[in-house]
Short mmCIF file of C-alpha atoms in Angstrom, two decimals:
data_model
loop_
_atom_site.label_atom_id
_atom_site.label_comp_id
_atom_site.label_asym_id
_atom_site.label_seq_id
_atom_site.Cartn_x
_atom_site.Cartn_y
_atom_site.Cartn_z
CA LYS C 23 91.18 122.44 230.06
CA GLY C 24 90.26 119.51 227.78
CA GLU C 25 90.89 116.85 230.45
CA ILE C 26 88.78 118.76 232.96
CA PHE C 27 86.02 119.17 230.35
CA LEU C 28 85.93 115.40 229.82
CA GLU C 29 86.07 114.66 233.57
CA GLN C 30 83.13 117.02 234.10
CA LEU C 31 81.28 115.33 231.26
CA GLY C 32 81.86 112.03 233.06
CA TYR C 33 80.41 113.53 236.24
CA ILE C 34 77.35 114.78 234.34
CA VAL C 35 76.51 111.69 232.25
CA GLY C 36 78.48 108.98 234.11
CA ALA C 37 81.96 107.66 233.37
CA ASP C 38 80.75 104.64 231.37
CA VAL C 39 78.54 106.83 229.18
CA ARG C 40 81.40 109.31 228.69
CA ASP C 41 83.59 106.44 227.49
CA LYS C 42 80.86 105.33 225.04
CA ILE C 43 80.66 108.93 223.78
CA MET C 44 84.42 108.96 223.12
CA LEU C 45 84.29 105.66 221.22
CA GLU C 46 81.33 106.76 219.11
CA TYR C 47 82.96 110.14 218.42
CA TYR C 48 86.13 108.43 217.23
CA LYS C 49 84.14 106.01 215.08
CA LEU C 50 82.15 108.80 213.40
CA TRP C 51 84.83 111.48 213.06
CA ARG C 52 88.25 109.79 212.69
CA PHE C 53 90.28 111.26 209.81
CA LYS C 54 87.77 114.13 209.46
CA HIS C 55 87.68 117.72 210.73
CA PRO C 56 85.06 117.92 213.50
CA ASN C 57 84.42 120.90 215.73
CA ALA C 58 83.08 121.28 219.28
CA SER C 59 79.47 121.19 218.07
CA ASP C 60 80.08 117.84 216.37
CA PHE C 61 81.41 116.43 219.64
CA MET C 62 78.45 117.76 221.63
CA LYS C 63 75.99 116.29 219.12
CA VAL C 64 77.55 112.84 219.60
CA ALA C 65 77.58 113.34 223.39
CA GLN C 66 73.88 114.22 223.44
CA ASP C 67 72.93 111.36 221.11
CA VAL C 68 74.82 108.76 223.14
CA SER C 69 73.90 110.06 226.62
CA GLY C 70 70.28 110.92 225.93
CA VAL C 71 70.58 114.16 227.92
CA GLN C 72 70.66 117.76 226.75
CA LEU C 73 74.20 119.18 226.91
CA ASP C 74 74.00 122.53 225.08
CA TRP C 75 74.00 124.29 228.46
CA TYR C 76 77.24 122.53 229.43
CA LYS C 77 79.03 123.58 226.25
CA GLU C 78 77.74 127.14 226.64
CA TYR C 79 78.85 127.51 230.26
CA TRP C 80 82.16 125.61 229.97
CA VAL C 81 83.38 126.93 226.62
CA ASN C 82 81.81 130.36 226.27
CA THR C 83 81.87 131.78 229.82
CA THR C 84 84.16 132.12 232.81
CA LYS C 85 81.42 131.13 235.27
CA THR C 86 82.52 128.78 238.02
CA ILE C 87 81.08 125.71 239.74
CA ASP C 88 80.60 126.09 243.48
CA TYR C 89 78.07 124.25 245.61
CA GLY C 90 77.81 123.93 249.37
CA ILE C 91 75.77 122.38 252.14
CA ASP C 92 73.72 125.23 253.56
CA SER C 93 71.70 123.77 256.45
CA LEU C 94 70.06 120.70 258.02
CA TRP C 95 66.79 120.39 259.88
CA GLU C 96 63.92 118.06 260.67
CA GLU C 97 60.34 119.06 259.98
CA ASN C 98 57.28 116.94 260.79
CA GLY C 99 59.45 113.83 261.02
CA VAL C 100 61.18 114.45 257.67
CA SER C 101 64.92 115.16 257.64
CA LYS C 102 66.13 117.79 255.18
CA VAL C 103 69.42 119.12 253.88
CA ARG C 104 69.52 122.37 251.92
CA LEU C 105 72.11 122.67 249.15
CA LYS C 106 73.22 126.02 247.82
CA ARG C 107 74.56 126.98 244.40
CA ILE C 108 77.18 129.62 245.12
CA GLY C 109 78.86 129.70 241.71
CA GLN C 110 77.04 130.62 238.53
CA MET C 111 77.35 127.33 236.64
CA PRO C 112 74.52 124.82 237.16
CA MET C 113 75.42 121.17 237.61
CA PRO C 114 73.68 117.94 238.59
CA ILE C 115 74.47 116.96 242.18
CA ASP C 116 75.50 113.69 243.80
CA LEU C 117 74.94 113.90 247.57
CA GLU C 118 76.14 111.08 249.81
CA LEU C 119 74.68 110.75 253.29
CA THR C 120 76.42 108.59 255.91
CA PHE C 121 74.62 107.39 259.03
CA LYS C 122 75.71 106.25 262.51
CA ASP C 123 75.19 102.59 261.62
CA GLY C 124 77.69 102.91 258.74
CA THR C 125 75.11 102.82 255.96
CA LYS C 126 75.27 105.31 253.12
CA GLU C 127 72.71 106.71 250.72
CA LEU C 128 73.43 108.42 247.42
CA HIS C 129 70.95 111.12 246.46
CA TYR C 130 70.98 112.41 242.89
CA VAL C 131 69.58 115.74 241.73
CA SER C 132 69.76 116.47 238.01
CA SER C 133 69.73 119.96 236.55
CA ASP C 134 66.55 120.91 234.73
CA LEU C 135 68.75 121.98 231.80
CA MET C 136 69.71 118.33 231.19
CA LEU C 137 66.20 117.10 230.41
CA GLY C 138 67.22 113.70 231.80
CA ASP C 139 69.33 111.85 234.37
CA LYS C 140 72.68 110.13 234.29
CA PRO C 141 72.47 106.40 234.94
CA ALA C 142 73.48 105.03 238.33
CA GLU C 143 77.19 104.27 238.44
CA ASN C 144 78.90 101.29 240.04
CA LYS C 145 75.59 99.46 240.55
CA GLU C 146 74.87 101.74 243.50
CA LYS C 147 71.40 102.22 244.89
CA ARG C 148 70.46 105.85 244.73
CA PHE C 149 67.53 108.11 245.37
CA VAL C 150 66.64 110.27 242.37
CA HIS C 151 65.03 113.58 243.26
CA GLU C 152 63.09 116.12 241.23
CA GLU C 153 65.36 118.22 239.01
CA TRP C 154 66.92 121.44 240.31
CA ASN C 155 65.69 124.47 238.38
CA TRP C 156 68.79 126.42 237.35
CA THR C 157 67.25 129.74 238.45
CA ASN C 158 66.87 128.63 242.08
CA PRO C 159 69.98 129.17 244.24
CA THR C 160 68.94 126.51 246.78
CA TYR C 161 67.52 122.99 246.72
CA VAL C 162 66.19 120.84 249.58
CA VAL C 163 66.86 117.09 249.65
CA GLU C 164 64.60 115.08 251.96
CA PHE C 165 65.59 111.73 253.45
CA LYS C 166 63.87 109.18 255.70
CA HIS C 167 66.41 108.64 258.49
CA PRO C 168 66.09 110.66 261.70
CA LEU C 169 68.34 113.71 261.47
CA HIS C 170 70.31 112.72 264.60
CA ASP C 171 71.38 109.49 262.80
CA LEU C 172 73.23 111.50 260.14
CA ILE C 173 76.98 111.81 260.72
CA GLN C 174 78.14 113.11 257.32
CA ALA C 175 76.77 114.79 254.22
CA GLU C 176 78.97 115.22 251.15
CA ILE C 177 78.38 116.79 247.76
CA ASP C 178 80.34 115.03 244.99
CA PRO C 179 81.82 112.16 247.02
CA THR C 180 83.80 111.01 243.94
CA LYS C 181 85.49 114.43 243.77
CA ARG C 182 85.02 114.75 240.00
CA MET C 183 83.10 118.03 239.93
CA ALA C 184 85.33 121.07 239.29
CA ASP C 185 84.01 122.88 242.37
CA VAL C 186 86.17 125.94 243.08
CA ASP C 187 85.63 125.63 246.86
CA PRO C 188 85.23 121.95 247.82
CA LYS C 189 85.61 122.72 251.56
CA ASN C 190 81.89 123.53 251.80
CA ASN C 191 80.94 120.23 250.12
CA LEU C 192 81.52 118.17 253.27
CA LEU C 193 79.68 118.43 256.58
CA LYS C 194 80.71 116.14 259.42
CA LEU C 195 78.39 115.96 262.41
CA HIS C 196 79.36 115.06 265.97
CA TRP C 197 76.07 114.59 267.84
#
């Protein structure tokens, strides 16, 4: 469970930030007797995002992570994809859109519980959207390409999120 916890932390704050958290934690707590709260304090200080919710859900509940792509449509010239939280654990979302011309866009939606965003990883260009309120089961991401140019939408393209049903994270379109 510990490895998965750290992988999820890397998904939430970014792998580079997670690694900085681990180094700082070691520096501050080596040869001492820290507890989970000590680790989370270091993680929050280094990442700059609120992580109490993550500790609460991951350590103190059996709630699961499950997100899916619910629907696509175009409205007044704006293309939209609706995401759905099926499980009970809120998470930030990375959504990768692939278009007919081979271009890709990464869309990032933080959770309102984080009070911040993870930094872009791998120098990628990404579109940062308004945070997803944890009480809402759905969220709509808007993008500028015509809908018929979209050939694939994928939640968590890096496959780091511990989604219990990843089959509904990928939608391939054959127009």
